[in-house]
Amino acid sequence: MEYETPLFFRVMSYASEADRDVIDMVSGNPDWEPPAALRSGLREYADREPSAFQYPPSEGLRELREEIAARRGVDADQVVVTNGAGEANYLAMARALERDRGEEVVLTDPVYPYYPGKTTMLGGTQTFVAVDDEGRLEPSDVRAAASEETAAIVVNTPNNPTGAVYDGETMRELVAIAEECDAILVSDEVYDHFDLSGRFESALSIESDHRIVTNAFSKSMAITGFRVGYAIFPSDLVVDAKSRHMLVNVAGSRPAQYAVLRALRETEPDYYERNRDLLRGRIETFTGALDAAGAEYTTPRGSFYVMARFDGYPGTLENVYRLIDEAGVAGMPGDAFGESRSEWFRFALVTPRVETAAERLSTRFA
Amino acid sequence: MEYETPLFFRVMSYASEADRDVIDMVSGNPDWEPPAALRSGLREYADREPSAFQYPPSEGLRELREEIAARRGVDADQVVVTNGAGEANYLAMARALERDRGEEVVLTDPVYPYYPGKTTMLGGTQTFVAVDDEGRLEPSDVRAAASEETAAIVVNTPNNPTGAVYDGETMRELVAIAEECDAILVSDEVYDHFDLSGRFESALSIESDHRIVTNAFSKSMAITGFRVGYAIFPSDLVVDAKSRHMLVNVAGSRPAQYAVLRALRETEPDYYERNRDLLRGRIETFTGALDAAGAEYTTPRGSFYVMARFDGYPGTLENVYRLIDEAGVAGMPGDAFGESRSEWFRFALVTPRVETAAERLSTRFA
């Protein structure tokens, strides 16, 4: 399995050299506007005094940590502001493996490919638990896979790439399994603002010192390039996580933190609701076309992604290239996310051209 | 030995609670203006289209890498833009230790305390080589300390805290030792724009596949909080370093990279020269007062720092607190930088109040 980014670049580069117009449904970059307060926060920051351009506290601007803590119902001391969810997951997984309670990391299949990549880098081993065709994760399967060798169970809800949203019962079971095995549940909730089911439940709602929650403003504020995320640790795990954060990055970037703080304070709920509505419309358009094309597909309950399978046209890298040439639609090959989805394509609905893409696919396969 | 930041916070917090006015000579944060183009770059970025707010390439904005490569005379493929020099040093040291040519990291004493901290985090062991009272590093001492167990030799020139600048002959010898031991010389050159001696020579000037050069715009552009740095790797080491960078951080923060790119292109040499002149004046003022106080001290040939020793008043943390109360001047205790300087204070000359601090010290000790 390759990491998503290089494969992503290979697909994007093929698409850009294609002899026709291609719609990018590869990346997970929102195409909509960031909150207005984010732009004004950045403008305001640009005029500040030199001291405002120097190191923020290593764990993040105090007011930003306090805003996050208040929203998430935790103590600000438990919050580490990170360089995006990427660093948050790295710190969380490193912390779980450092506890010396085993080297195994339990992951789902399909999986967001950075998790197995980070596991290897940190000296751990991967055990995969398959989810069903709807993306549902059975806690009993996780319990069967986990053992005293398990350092961490890493889940992503709402899920990339399946679009599944784990319900409260599943989250409670996952925390319980982590406690039984003296492991850590790492719950990556970066798509929490794109729960379309109303059934999302954060691992934070379950009191435990065996769970770490990671998140970022990358998707919710449409700023994947700003790199502002956070991790919420149990009190007994946070000190060492802060040390690692300091030794790796010293601190996150302050202009980005400053702008996010402004946006977090000033953005009304309808900003987030509008983006969910946009996504709902795109899902309807796109899955309608997949119906017309006779494809099998997942209807996302959260996140940005639709997985689809076309009869006699498996989602290999070769067919990803072929689909670019034949239909002018670029997706990701399913095996980027694990063995179980090797016949599927993943399409990201973060382009204003979803309707045209849908028409092209239904024309190609109808 | 503690990491600098927590100790820094303890000293700063003591100073802020003191019952008198205190001059901060603790932090390494420049107090002067960033380049004008940096502010305008940030303003311009704030108005860009949503796609400009999404992930930059993992290794950094292409134009920024090309500007760096052109200035440093290397291929852009060798450049990884990092979250400040902190991440650059982390990637460089990790890469050296991953080569499985030994677990030992050779460091100087005194030392910038993040280096031994990173070494421990990465599973290495530290061997310290003492420099002389002027901060001079004898390559023969490094050769005596290094062995086939040596994974890396980490140096900082111009040096924090000694103010030493290693000459070309020293750098050539250090590269040669790294080659002899099949180790990697990591040369942290973040103060290169604050060479006051005219004798600074980058390790880049010595062709070798056994040296990694790290740097950042934090000091040269007075933006320690932006977190834009870089590492230049030999071609055979760069691929794995990019993977680690991607798995830890995904990418650095794009608004900061964008503003730095503008500033790098548009800032004239006189901006940097003006800041060096400012520093020269401060050094003269401050060391003059130390003379009047009968103190022993180092005159920096580069970087921002003066080390000083007062008779009967060793630079312990206790005496750092006492000096805050007695003189209203806050420095760092020498043992933050290693055993050899435990009797010394380090004073950072990045405050507009150097003259007042100088007067206070000469009054206290005269």
XYZ file of C-alpha atoms in Angstrom:
732
model
C 0.000 0.000 0.000
C 1.359 3.379 -0.936
C 0.860 6.601 0.918
C -1.970 8.652 -0.468
C -0.023 11.743 -1.401
C 2.472 10.310 -3.910
C -0.260 8.267 -5.565
C -2.450 11.350 -5.504
C 0.335 13.260 -7.292
C 0.712 10.511 -9.881
C -2.983 10.597 -10.665
C -3.081 14.403 -10.712
C -0.081 14.561 -12.959
C -1.605 12.055 -15.377
C -4.836 14.081 -15.371
C -3.045 17.353 -16.047
C -1.257 15.854 -19.049
C -4.403 14.308 -20.495
C -5.496 15.420 -23.918
C -8.908 16.531 -22.670
C -10.722 18.371 -19.922
C -10.581 16.392 -16.661
C -12.628 16.902 -13.501
C -10.530 16.452 -10.354
C -12.295 14.170 -7.880
C -9.009 13.001 -6.412
C -8.029 15.330 -3.604
C -9.852 15.972 -0.325
C -9.488 19.748 -0.661
C -12.720 21.666 -0.120
C -13.520 23.964 -3.064
C -15.763 26.358 -1.141
C -15.007 29.629 0.624
C -13.311 29.683 4.035
C -15.164 31.647 6.740
C -15.024 35.413 6.132
C -13.507 35.910 9.593
C -10.571 33.746 8.598
C -9.599 36.131 5.831
C -10.087 39.182 8.041
C -8.107 37.525 10.839
C -5.192 37.007 8.482
C -5.358 40.626 7.258
C -5.462 41.882 10.832
C -2.487 39.703 11.772
C -0.422 41.068 8.872
C -0.489 44.499 10.545
C 0.445 43.418 14.039
C 3.572 44.386 15.957
C 6.801 42.351 15.560
C 6.313 40.514 18.871
C 3.109 38.950 17.476
C 5.254 37.343 14.762
C 7.357 35.395 17.272
C 6.958 31.889 18.748
C 3.481 31.138 20.030
C 3.394 28.849 23.068
C 4.549 25.409 21.947
C 1.144 23.826 22.630
C -0.667 26.597 20.731
C -2.048 30.096 21.322
C -3.685 30.096 24.750
C -6.986 31.619 23.535
C -7.212 29.065 20.743
C -6.699 26.183 23.179
C -9.320 27.698 25.478
C -11.845 28.075 22.639
C -11.274 24.458 21.627
C -11.473 23.231 25.213
C -14.735 25.108 25.853
C -16.341 23.670 22.715
C -15.163 20.142 23.437
C -15.873 20.170 27.159
C -12.328 19.407 28.251
C -9.634 21.174 30.217
C -7.404 23.449 28.112
C -4.363 21.624 29.550
C -5.445 18.513 27.642
C -5.370 20.291 24.269
C -2.287 20.404 22.039
C -2.624 22.529 18.899
C -0.810 20.693 16.119
C 0.337 21.120 12.533
C -2.965 19.767 11.220
C -4.624 16.434 11.942
C -1.525 14.827 10.420
C 0.642 15.815 13.356
C -2.201 15.192 15.809
C -2.464 11.563 14.661
C 1.315 11.196 14.702
C 1.506 12.435 18.310
C -1.421 10.266 19.382
C -0.044 7.092 17.810
C 3.481 7.771 19.075
C 2.110 8.289 22.575
C 0.181 5.006 22.415
C 3.247 3.082 21.235
C 5.543 4.736 23.798
C 3.518 3.205 26.630
C 5.244 -0.121 25.947
C 1.994 -2.079 26.178
C 2.524 -3.732 22.809
C 3.489 -2.818 19.262
C 0.318 -3.635 17.420
C -1.951 -1.006 15.901
C -5.464 -2.145 14.973
C -6.754 -0.417 11.841
C -9.763 -0.811 9.590
C -9.763 -2.036 5.996
C -10.362 0.148 4.019
C -8.106 2.598 5.803
C -6.872 6.154 5.412
C -3.357 5.278 4.208
C -1.414 7.629 6.475
C -2.312 5.458 9.499
C -0.432 2.335 8.359
C 2.386 4.589 7.129
C 2.735 6.265 10.521
C 2.549 2.875 12.234
C 5.550 1.572 10.305
C 7.519 4.772 10.875
C 6.874 4.503 14.612
C 8.021 0.879 14.763
C 4.564 -0.685 15.165
C 2.800 -3.449 13.250
C -0.627 -3.284 11.608
C -3.605 -5.560 12.116
C -6.553 -4.823 9.842
C -10.204 -5.342 10.670
C -12.504 -5.403 7.658
C -15.630 -3.252 7.684
C -18.769 -4.319 5.846
C -19.854 -2.998 2.445
C -21.635 -0.075 4.107
C -18.449 0.812 5.984
C -19.867 -0.428 9.307
C -17.246 -1.488 11.847
C -18.336 -4.362 14.095
C -16.893 -3.850 17.585
C -16.897 -7.635 18.046
C -14.454 -7.926 15.131
C -12.207 -5.340 16.775
C -12.422 -7.244 20.069
C -11.421 -10.462 18.294
C -8.432 -8.747 16.661
C -7.209 -6.834 19.724
C -5.042 -8.382 22.411
C -2.556 -7.454 25.077
C -0.144 -6.737 22.209
C -2.412 -3.910 21.051
C -1.009 -0.423 21.622
C -3.680 1.482 19.724
C -6.936 1.160 17.830
C -7.174 3.936 15.237
C -10.532 4.880 13.754
C -11.809 7.719 11.601
C -15.422 8.879 11.961
C -16.997 10.227 9.771
C -14.870 7.972 7.621
C -12.555 8.548 4.679
C -13.025 6.684 2.318
C -16.235 4.805 3.239
C -18.422 7.727 4.324
C -19.535 5.727 7.381
C -20.398 7.443 10.657
C -19.914 5.309 13.778
C -22.776 5.546 16.229
C -22.547 6.083 19.983
C -22.811 2.383 20.780
C -19.874 1.587 18.476
C -17.756 4.335 20.044
C -18.575 3.111 23.566
C -17.588 -0.432 22.591
C -14.333 0.746 21.023
C -13.389 2.670 24.163
C -14.280 -0.371 26.274
C -12.037 -2.604 24.136
C -9.174 -0.133 24.485
C -9.647 -0.203 28.259
C -9.825 -4.008 28.386
C -6.572 -4.323 26.418
C -4.853 -1.403 28.177
C -4.580 0.176 24.724
C -5.482 3.639 23.421
C -8.380 4.384 21.105
C -7.290 7.122 18.673
C -10.402 8.683 17.162
C -9.708 10.948 14.189
C -12.786 13.147 13.855
C -11.582 15.619 11.227
C -14.859 15.277 9.270
C -17.090 15.884 12.315
C -18.613 19.000 10.709
C -19.597 16.838 7.744
C -21.788 14.407 9.623
C -24.848 14.220 7.369
C -26.545 11.506 9.400
C -27.029 13.275 12.723
C -25.673 10.113 14.343
C -22.038 11.098 14.811
C -20.770 10.746 18.340
C -17.330 11.896 19.395
C -15.170 9.584 21.486
C -14.952 12.566 23.845
C -18.498 11.840 24.994
C -17.188 8.684 26.668
C -15.168 9.423 29.795
C -11.965 7.401 29.691
C -8.224 7.784 30.082
C -7.817 5.345 27.181
C -8.853 7.558 24.293
C -7.231 10.369 22.337
C -9.328 12.480 19.982
C -7.733 14.224 17.002
C -9.224 16.886 14.790
C -8.380 19.888 12.599
C -9.905 22.974 11.013
C -8.647 21.841 7.600
C -11.972 20.514 6.354
C -14.486 22.419 8.494
C -12.982 25.797 7.477
C -11.801 24.710 3.993
C -8.137 25.402 4.814
C -6.190 22.179 4.387
C -3.079 24.271 3.664
C -3.136 26.192 6.957
C -2.160 23.179 9.070
C -4.057 23.888 12.256
C -5.306 20.838 14.098
C -5.418 19.555 17.635
C -5.294 16.461 19.807
C -7.082 16.012 23.125
C -5.224 13.716 25.503
C -6.117 12.187 28.851
C -4.287 14.129 31.567
C -1.737 11.388 32.228
C -0.690 11.219 28.565
C -0.540 14.886 27.660
C 2.836 15.869 29.127
C 4.899 13.486 27.015
C 2.859 14.360 23.928
C 3.686 18.036 24.451
C 7.392 17.169 24.747
C 7.336 15.292 21.457
C 5.433 18.131 19.780
C 8.063 20.583 21.035
C 10.997 18.424 19.999
C 9.593 17.815 16.507
C 7.991 21.149 15.586
C 8.692 23.594 18.460
C 5.235 25.098 17.734
C 2.679 25.429 14.959
C 2.500 28.398 12.606
C 1.153 31.494 14.346
C -0.512 33.417 11.480
C -2.604 30.318 10.753
C -3.504 29.841 14.430
C -4.418 33.507 14.752
C -6.729 33.418 11.732
C -8.368 30.174 12.883
C -8.998 31.662 16.333
C -10.830 34.590 14.763
C -12.826 32.288 12.512
C -13.684 29.926 15.360
C -15.062 32.803 17.436
C -16.948 34.620 14.695
C -18.292 31.976 12.343
C -21.995 31.265 12.744
C -23.461 27.740 12.530
C -25.057 28.525 9.161
C -21.604 28.596 7.516
C -21.126 24.932 8.383
C -24.763 24.075 7.591
C -24.478 25.670 4.145
C -21.480 23.493 3.304
C -23.266 20.354 4.486
C -26.231 21.280 2.299
C -23.956 21.792 -0.675
C -22.474 18.356 -0.083
C -25.927 16.771 0.290
C -26.930 18.128 -3.109
C -23.748 16.858 -4.708
C -24.205 13.396 -3.220
C -27.728 13.216 -4.633
C -26.570 14.306 -8.093
C -23.589 11.986 -8.131
C -25.234 8.860 -6.766
C -28.143 9.441 -9.148
C -25.708 9.215 -12.041
C -24.133 6.112 -10.559
C -27.595 4.556 -10.452
C -28.065 5.445 -14.110
C -24.657 3.897 -14.841
C -25.673 0.690 -13.091
C -22.783 1.041 -10.625
C -22.598 -0.225 -7.086
C -21.776 2.616 -4.660
C -21.741 3.843 -1.075
C -23.930 6.774 -0.042
C -21.820 8.724 2.449
C -23.381 9.392 5.839
C -20.470 11.765 6.455
C -17.199 13.057 4.906
C -16.747 13.958 1.212
C -16.325 10.619 -0.522
C -18.314 8.200 -2.646
C -16.920 4.772 -3.440
C -18.169 3.160 -6.643
C -17.694 -0.073 -8.509
C -18.424 -0.481 -12.208
C -19.092 -3.901 -13.631
C -16.066 -5.174 -15.576
C -14.120 -1.983 -14.862
C -12.308 -2.491 -11.519
C -10.796 0.591 -9.835
C -7.155 -0.207 -10.482
C -4.617 2.554 -11.123
C -4.689 1.513 -14.784
C -8.450 1.999 -14.928
C -8.175 5.295 -13.051
C -5.991 6.471 -15.945
C -8.410 4.949 -18.458
C -11.367 6.720 -16.854
C -9.485 10.013 -17.127
C -8.996 9.412 -20.851
C -12.421 7.944 -21.573
C -14.657 10.074 -19.374
C -12.598 13.035 -18.177
C -13.189 12.151 -14.514
C -10.251 11.539 -12.147
C -10.789 9.431 -9.005
C -8.527 7.435 -6.716
C -7.868 3.701 -7.093
C -9.467 1.703 -4.292
C -6.374 -0.263 -3.392
C -4.807 2.937 -2.076
C -7.123 2.268 0.891
C -6.524 -1.427 1.401
C -7.186 -4.794 -0.157
C -10.906 -4.933 0.465
C -11.696 -2.056 -1.914
C -9.291 -2.916 -4.734
C -12.163 -3.077 -7.240
C -13.600 0.288 -6.238
C -12.951 3.892 -7.163
C -13.069 6.716 -4.619
C -14.538 9.999 -5.851
C -14.200 13.169 -3.776
C -17.180 15.515 -4.067
C -15.186 18.690 -3.496
C -15.476 20.188 -6.947
C -18.151 22.545 -8.305
C -18.342 20.260 -11.343
C -19.972 17.252 -9.688
C -22.960 17.497 -12.038
C -20.797 17.394 -15.177
C -18.771 14.517 -13.734
C -22.014 12.668 -13.010
C -23.198 13.174 -16.590
C -19.894 11.967 -17.983
C -19.949 8.800 -15.893
C -23.542 7.958 -16.709
C -22.805 8.514 -20.408
C -19.708 6.316 -20.254
C -21.315 3.430 -18.393
C -24.988 3.658 -19.296
C 19.549 19.034 31.260
C 16.105 20.430 30.566
C 14.742 21.548 27.234
C 15.066 25.249 26.703
C 11.404 26.071 26.308
C 10.033 24.897 29.644
C 12.969 26.500 31.472
C 12.433 29.587 29.356
C 8.800 29.643 30.475
C 9.758 29.241 34.121
C 12.150 32.175 33.906
C 9.668 34.310 31.965
C 6.915 33.520 34.407
C 9.122 34.444 37.369
C 10.054 37.688 35.597
C 6.439 38.572 34.853
C 5.492 38.118 38.502
C 8.418 40.139 39.809
C 7.649 43.245 41.830
C 9.624 45.465 39.471
C 10.308 46.256 35.838
C 12.282 43.426 34.209
C 14.132 43.455 30.875
C 13.662 40.189 28.956
C 17.005 38.880 27.700
C 15.783 35.302 27.815
C 14.174 34.469 24.502
C 15.779 34.315 21.051
C 12.935 36.265 19.444
C 14.058 39.203 17.290
C 12.423 42.468 18.370
C 12.847 44.265 15.036
C 10.527 44.608 12.044
C 10.070 41.745 9.571
C 10.679 42.623 5.906
C 7.926 44.857 4.484
C 7.286 42.332 1.703
C 6.442 39.708 4.313
C 3.525 41.772 5.585
C 2.331 42.582 2.072
C 2.681 38.930 1.064
C 0.422 37.928 3.929
C -2.144 40.596 3.033
C -2.114 39.487 -0.586
C -2.554 35.853 0.436
C -5.581 36.710 2.585
C -7.463 37.722 -0.583
C -6.614 34.714 -2.699
C -9.056 32.153 -4.069
C -10.060 29.099 -1.968
C -7.746 26.739 -3.873
C -4.735 28.761 -2.635
C -5.789 27.872 0.927
C -5.420 24.128 0.327
C -2.464 21.757 0.830
C 0.791 23.009 -0.630
C 3.081 20.269 -1.968
C 4.311 18.243 1.001
C 7.935 19.326 0.488
C 6.938 23.004 0.220
C 5.709 25.494 -2.392
C 7.633 24.830 -5.588
C 8.685 28.456 -6.108
C 9.931 28.687 -2.540
C 12.037 25.552 -2.932
C 13.404 26.919 -6.206
C 14.297 30.281 -4.644
C 16.077 28.491 -1.793
C 17.851 26.102 -4.167
C 19.056 28.956 -6.402
C 20.444 30.885 -3.426
C 22.133 27.854 -1.919
C 23.465 26.414 -5.178
C 21.696 23.069 -4.876
C 19.061 21.195 -6.811
C 15.471 21.997 -5.757
C 14.862 18.261 -5.308
C 17.277 18.297 -2.369
C 15.278 20.943 -0.490
C 12.521 20.097 1.989
C 10.622 23.083 3.395
C 9.945 22.333 7.058
C 8.024 23.637 10.048
C 10.996 25.804 11.073
C 14.567 24.760 11.849
C 13.079 22.625 14.631
C 11.557 20.170 12.190
C 14.538 20.469 9.838
C 16.889 19.308 12.602
C 14.468 16.557 13.616
C 14.314 15.229 10.023
C 18.081 15.471 9.605
C 18.878 13.664 12.858
C 16.205 11.017 12.248
C 17.623 10.395 8.792
C 21.146 10.017 10.180
C 19.993 7.550 12.853
C 17.831 5.569 10.401
C 20.929 4.668 8.389
C 21.787 2.062 11.069
C 25.432 3.083 11.137
C 25.421 3.580 14.905
C 23.309 5.254 17.573
C 25.690 7.887 18.819
C 25.200 11.600 18.206
C 28.235 13.808 18.779
C 27.284 17.219 20.179
C 29.170 20.190 21.569
C 29.178 21.386 25.165
C 27.696 23.966 25.527
C 24.878 22.849 23.307
C 21.528 24.125 22.046
C 19.351 21.940 24.282
C 16.922 20.711 21.638
C 19.696 18.598 20.061
C 20.192 16.259 23.030
C 16.414 16.212 23.524
C 15.812 15.132 19.930
C 18.592 12.543 20.223
C 16.896 10.839 23.176
C 13.486 10.943 21.482
C 14.974 9.302 18.385
C 16.614 6.523 20.396
C 20.200 7.781 20.116
C 22.864 8.466 22.727
C 24.809 11.704 23.231
C 28.567 12.222 23.319
C 29.640 15.749 24.164
C 32.762 17.492 22.927
C 33.749 20.561 24.933
C 34.535 23.789 23.098
C 37.056 26.273 24.465
C 36.167 29.461 26.343
C 35.837 31.354 23.071
C 33.428 28.711 21.772
C 36.002 27.307 19.337
C 35.447 23.674 18.387
C 38.655 21.705 17.767
C 38.071 19.211 14.949
C 40.698 16.948 16.529
C 38.494 16.674 19.633
C 35.569 15.687 17.432
C 37.741 13.119 15.667
C 38.768 11.652 19.009
C 35.131 11.405 20.134
C 33.691 10.036 16.883
C 33.787 6.368 15.959
C 32.008 3.820 13.841
C 29.177 4.078 16.380
C 28.641 7.693 15.342
C 25.443 8.314 13.389
C 25.632 12.109 13.373
C 27.719 15.098 14.372
C 25.456 18.080 15.037
C 26.876 21.600 15.019
C 25.387 25.075 15.041
C 27.246 27.924 13.343
C 26.975 30.835 14.099
C 26.475 29.319 17.514
C 23.792 29.597 20.160
C 24.838 30.116 22.970
C 28.575 30.785 22.475
C 28.418 33.253 19.574
C 31.242 31.352 17.850
C 31.451 31.170 14.044
C 33.228 28.097 12.694
C 35.666 28.871 9.882
C 35.991 27.067 6.556
C 38.825 24.867 7.764
C 36.764 23.652 10.725
C 33.770 22.889 8.489
C 35.959 20.971 6.026
C 37.413 18.915 8.870
C 33.958 18.179 10.290
C 32.715 16.953 6.916
C 35.860 14.840 6.551
C 35.291 13.246 9.970
C 31.679 12.468 9.051
C 32.912 10.793 5.862
C 35.620 8.830 7.703
C 33.072 7.485 10.208
C 30.307 6.993 7.641
C 28.282 9.428 9.723
C 26.300 12.561 8.811
C 27.329 16.109 9.680
C 24.191 18.083 10.516
C 25.013 21.778 10.253
C 22.330 24.062 11.698
C 22.957 27.470 10.147
C 19.861 29.351 11.307
C 21.973 32.357 12.376
C 23.827 32.615 9.049
C 22.463 36.130 8.425
C 23.933 37.156 11.770
C 27.539 36.353 10.994
C 29.316 39.469 12.279
C 32.793 38.106 11.608
C 32.723 37.675 7.839
C 34.233 34.235 8.444
C 31.104 32.085 8.347
C 31.244 29.217 5.907
C 28.266 26.983 5.205
C 28.767 23.230 5.159
C 27.153 23.455 1.711
C 30.402 24.836 0.344
C 31.967 21.417 0.891
C 30.734 18.852 -1.616
C 29.793 15.674 0.236
C 26.989 13.182 0.563
C 27.667 13.103 4.298
C 26.265 16.453 5.312
C 22.796 17.883 5.822
C 22.339 21.640 6.199
C 19.379 23.041 8.126
C 18.165 26.608 8.236
C 15.058 28.776 8.673
C 13.714 32.259 8.042
C 12.806 32.578 11.730
C 15.770 34.737 12.700
C 16.761 36.334 9.391
C 13.208 37.665 8.814
C 12.316 38.080 12.510
C 9.441 35.587 12.297
C 10.129 32.773 14.765
C 6.357 32.182 14.971
C 5.855 31.556 11.241
C 7.652 28.197 11.284
C 9.239 28.193 7.856
C 12.589 26.454 7.634
C 14.317 24.013 5.365
C 16.781 21.160 5.190
C 19.101 20.399 2.280
C 19.853 16.706 1.928
C 22.266 14.749 -0.252
C 20.271 13.154 -3.087
C 20.450 9.648 -1.630
C 18.988 10.755 1.707
C 16.231 13.083 0.596
C 13.511 10.598 -0.376
C 13.163 9.040 3.078
C 13.337 12.454 4.698
C 10.408 13.600 2.562
C 8.427 10.510 3.592
C 8.982 11.240 7.271
C 8.045 14.885 6.750
C 4.834 13.799 5.041
C 3.955 11.208 7.673
C 4.576 13.627 10.558
C 3.279 16.957 9.237
C 1.793 16.310 5.767
C 3.075 19.800 4.799
C 4.039 23.115 6.364
C 1.650 26.045 6.708
C 0.942 27.688 3.366
C 0.191 31.327 4.350
C 3.571 31.438 6.085
C 5.373 29.889 3.095
C 3.638 32.293 0.735
C 4.654 35.355 2.751
C 8.232 34.112 3.113
C 8.472 33.552 -0.641
C 7.444 37.164 -1.273
C 9.905 38.423 1.334
C 12.726 36.273 0.003
C 12.248 37.662 -3.495
C 11.768 41.311 -2.602
C 13.942 42.001 0.423
C 17.144 43.915 -0.358
C 20.485 43.119 1.309
C 20.323 46.338 3.337
C 17.457 44.905 5.417
C 19.767 42.191 6.703
C 22.730 44.563 7.007
C 20.679 46.996 9.085
C 19.816 44.256 11.574
C 23.447 43.175 11.828
C 24.430 46.795 12.505
C 21.789 47.072 15.195
C 23.173 43.936 16.817
C 26.765 45.208 16.586
C 25.794 48.356 18.453
C 24.018 46.363 21.139
C 26.990 44.056 21.605
C 29.288 47.051 22.099
C 26.947 48.623 24.650
C 26.375 45.408 26.535
C 29.950 44.138 26.667
C 31.082 47.631 27.685
C 28.828 47.354 30.737
C 30.141 43.879 31.478
C 33.645 45.318 31.416
C 32.545 47.979 33.880
C 31.008 45.247 36.039
C 34.259 43.314 36.039
C 32.566 40.292 34.445
C 34.082 37.676 32.207
C 32.152 37.395 28.920
C 32.123 36.189 25.319
C 31.944 38.688 22.446
C 29.714 37.043 19.841
C 31.136 36.703 16.338
C 27.645 35.706 15.266
C 24.123 35.008 16.608
C 22.346 37.079 19.298
C 23.877 35.897 22.554
C 26.425 37.038 25.124
C 27.546 34.674 27.861
C 28.772 36.284 31.058
C 30.172 35.186 34.389
C 30.101 37.368 37.488
C 32.550 36.735 40.289
C 30.809 35.019 43.233
C 27.453 35.042 41.398
C 27.283 31.848 39.306
C 24.550 31.598 36.667
C 22.351 29.068 38.421
C 18.566 29.196 38.094
C 18.472 30.558 41.640
C 20.783 33.410 40.678
C 18.818 34.034 37.474
C 15.819 34.677 39.732
C 17.982 36.773 42.085
C 19.255 38.888 39.184
C 15.655 39.527 38.119
C 14.859 40.783 41.623
C 18.100 42.664 42.221
C 18.766 44.167 38.798
C 15.595 43.762 36.725
C 17.455 41.808 34.046
C 16.334 38.284 33.032
C 18.835 35.914 31.416
C 19.080 32.140 31.039
C 21.023 29.898 33.432
C 24.146 28.472 31.801
C 23.452 24.886 32.756
C 20.499 24.885 30.345
C 23.265 24.554 27.731
C 25.428 21.901 29.375
C 27.771 21.356 32.248
C 30.652 23.452 30.980
C 28.761 26.726 31.290
C 26.993 26.114 34.597
C 28.551 29.225 36.125
C 27.549 31.483 33.229
C 24.472 33.450 32.273
C 23.262 33.743 28.684
C 21.826 37.108 27.672
C 19.942 37.514 24.385
C 20.419 40.919 22.769
C 17.021 40.981 21.091
C 15.429 43.749 23.110
C 15.447 47.495 22.423
C 16.396 47.968 26.086
C 19.940 46.606 25.908
C 21.346 49.953 27.057
C 19.175 50.058 30.181
C 19.999 46.415 30.925
C 23.682 47.231 30.574
C 23.371 50.135 33.016
C 21.516 47.981 35.522
C 24.151 45.256 35.413
C 27.076 47.638 35.732
C 25.345 49.339 38.669
C 24.645 46.002 40.366
C 28.144 44.595 39.953
C 30.405 47.652 39.774
